[in-house]
Amino acid sequence: MKIISVAFKNLRRKKIRTGLTIGGVAIAVAVLVSLMGFDAGYQKSLTNDIDKMGYQVLVTAKGCPYEAATLMLKGGGGLRYMEQEVYDKITKDPRIEKITPQLAATEFDKDRQNGQGGIILYMGVSDSYRELKPWSKFKSGKWFSGEDADEVIIGYEAAELEQRSAGDQIFIPNLNKTLKVVGIFERTGTQDDGIVFMPLKTAQRIFDLPGKLSGIGIKLKNIGQMSDFEESLYNEPGIQVISMAQVKGTIFNLVSSSRAMTNSIAFIAILIAVIGVINTILMSVFERTKEIGVMKAIGASRLDIFRIIWLETTLICILGGVLGDIIAILGTSIVEQIIRKVLPYAPVGKLVIITPSLLLGSFIGAVVMGLAAGIYPAYRASSMRPVEAIRSGE
Amino acid sequence: MANLLIKADKISKVYKLFAEEIKAVNNLDLEIFQGEFVAFMGPSGSGKTTLLDILGCLDRVSSGKLEIFKQDVSALKESELVKIRRKNIGFVFQEFLLIPTLTALENVELPLLFAGMPQERAKAQGLLEKVGLGGRVNHLPKELSGGERQRVAIARALVTSPKILFADEPTGNLDTKSGQQICEIFQELNRKDGLTIVLTTHNQKLGTQAKRVVYLKDGTIVSREESSLCV
């Protein structure tokens, strides 16, 4: 028999109490791991999303820049429209390496999502779109046959959702229009996966937006000319220039301000867990006054008693830490769903990334927490005087 | 002359109860030699338990000089008293005070753990067999009768091979038959193994089995007699 089994057997004496205390620690650890995992995952996914847009600058119609940024990330347009002349004007700028006009439009489809209805995002693009996104590959099919063809190419996820493959027809009920599916894109891990693409001119025609654009994506020859370029467009009426770096920064700021609050919630959860552990152990120490007294009478030193109680506390926190890590891993998808509903903009990739080092760190944190929480109860137990402890209650 | 194990010289133990001072042990002289079987008897509140706690190094004297194994323990700190208890003293209590989460065998092993001699586990098993519990070593205290629990407690007290066994009302919570068994175990330990035993009791029978009975009243010794039953 070892000291640790004395501690362990005592924890099993009050299973419900021990279980609840372990649960408290587990929840605190799970909250912490999820939040930190979200931190890492969100940044990574957002960066991936933005980098894969292929352009550094977006020109859109004037409007709320945040709204524009959000909508644009969802599909390349602020859904405010500008004249195509703007494109014709700036396309000759020598600082531009690549440029592509876009026209985004949305339609509600009542049959989507098992009859709940949902919004489908359509995007009119020109051949230059592919130049900006050289990683875009076809899973099947090919590019449009002409710049005014009644054809669509569907993003990977949209195709899966709608069960479409190349050669099928799709019908847009509100416009009473049927289009032919000529291709399906491979998965890109970005918002593009959910979009139905068509030639720009087709989009302008069927959505009745002749000569309109919702956005212009631009890649500069030299990113250092960014502010210079922005300034030159400043006087153009009705448009605004958004740099993707800014968008990224804005979204990060939005997220990090709410992060301060969630972190304090995690901190409070941990504090409550620690107090719970101290309370439980202290209660169990007082209940066992006689037992502790008799252990001293049969030869236990202060250190022996201290170790037993300290081990009990640490065992609770170790078990809580392991359980918390498991909950965090299992709960990732639930946390993702909740966050997606709450966040103004959620990237496509994994929002919560739980790494082994995060799990290890949280586990070590739980152990340290146990060691800290155990000090006072262990001290109280070890400083009981044997005769008073044994004779208590007589 | 036999080896002197305990020498108490005018020892007193004073408790403060509110403003009142209670002398649980009052200016008491006592000598206990190796191989003795001493019973402290007396009415409740006579100070016999306090005296036992003091002699067993569970408590300290308020005044006077107490030598145990020729060492002055009157002024020792708790951390030094524990070292004396660990290897030289065994304790048995009226309420048995076994650890409820540990089996009989584990309870007996516990002092070895504290004394840093876990290698002597076989001894724990042997002692349980000696007190007639060889077949119940893996039972928890709650699965044992009162008499069986007290026998586990005796095995626990003996596992570190102490020089003296102290017992506080060891039969106080037991029926007559179980009490008798405990008496017999004490007798055997004293006669066969030469173990020094000091106990408190209300049990006349157990008292008369002792070689020496010390009657206490108000913290002092009122009479000492050699028991006629023992030679």
Short mmCIF file of C-alpha atoms in Angstrom, two decimals, chain A residues 1-3 6 9-10 13 290-291 294-301 304 308 385-387 390-391 394, chain B residues 49 53 58-60 78 82 85-86 93 95 97 99-102 106 109-111 113-114 121 156 168:
data_model
loop_
_atom_site.label_atom_id
_atom_site.label_comp_id
_atom_site.label_asym_id
_atom_site.label_seq_id
_atom_site.Cartn_x
_atom_site.Cartn_y
_atom_site.Cartn_z
CA MET A 1 0.00 0.00 0.00
CA LYS A 2 1.16 3.50 -0.75
CA ILE A 3 0.23 6.93 0.51
CA VAL A 6 -4.84 6.07 1.07
CA LYS A 9 -9.57 5.43 -1.36
CA ASN A 10 -10.72 8.38 0.65
CA ARG A 13 -15.73 7.34 0.01
CA LYS A 290 -10.53 11.69 14.40
CA GLU A 291 -9.03 9.70 11.57
CA VAL A 294 -5.40 8.44 14.92
CA MET A 295 -3.05 8.45 11.95
CA LYS A 296 -0.84 10.79 13.93
CA ALA A 297 -1.13 8.56 16.99
CA ILE A 298 0.09 5.57 15.01
CA GLY A 299 3.06 7.43 13.65
CA ALA A 300 2.07 9.82 10.86
CA SER A 301 4.16 12.96 10.79
CA ASP A 304 2.61 12.48 6.02
CA ILE A 308 -2.27 12.66 1.95
CA ARG A 385 -2.92 18.05 17.48
CA PRO A 386 -3.36 14.29 17.81
CA VAL A 387 -4.91 14.17 21.26
CA ILE A 390 -8.86 11.90 18.73
CA ARG A 391 -10.75 13.14 21.75
CA GLU A 394 -16.26 13.08 23.36
CA THR B 49 -7.10 8.88 29.85
CA ASP B 53 -2.17 10.20 26.41
CA LEU B 58 0.13 12.00 22.34
CA ASP B 59 0.00 14.92 24.71
CA ARG B 60 2.49 16.96 26.68
CA GLU B 78 5.26 17.44 18.19
CA VAL B 82 5.98 11.54 16.52
CA ARG B 85 5.48 7.16 18.90
CA ARG B 86 6.30 5.71 15.52
CA PHE B 93 -8.52 3.10 21.46
CA GLU B 95 -13.64 3.28 19.57
CA LEU B 97 -10.56 4.19 15.22
CA ILE B 99 -9.59 3.99 8.83
CA PRO B 100 -12.95 3.05 7.28
CA THR B 101 -11.76 3.18 3.68
CA LEU B 102 -8.95 0.71 4.22
CA GLU B 106 -4.24 -2.05 4.98
CA GLU B 109 0.06 -1.81 7.24
CA LEU B 110 -0.54 1.89 7.72
CA PRO B 111 1.93 2.42 10.62
CA LEU B 113 3.99 3.19 5.81
CA PHE B 114 4.42 6.10 8.21
CA ARG B 121 4.16 -6.20 5.01
CA ARG B 156 -2.10 -2.29 13.95
CA ASP B 168 -7.56 3.33 26.33
#
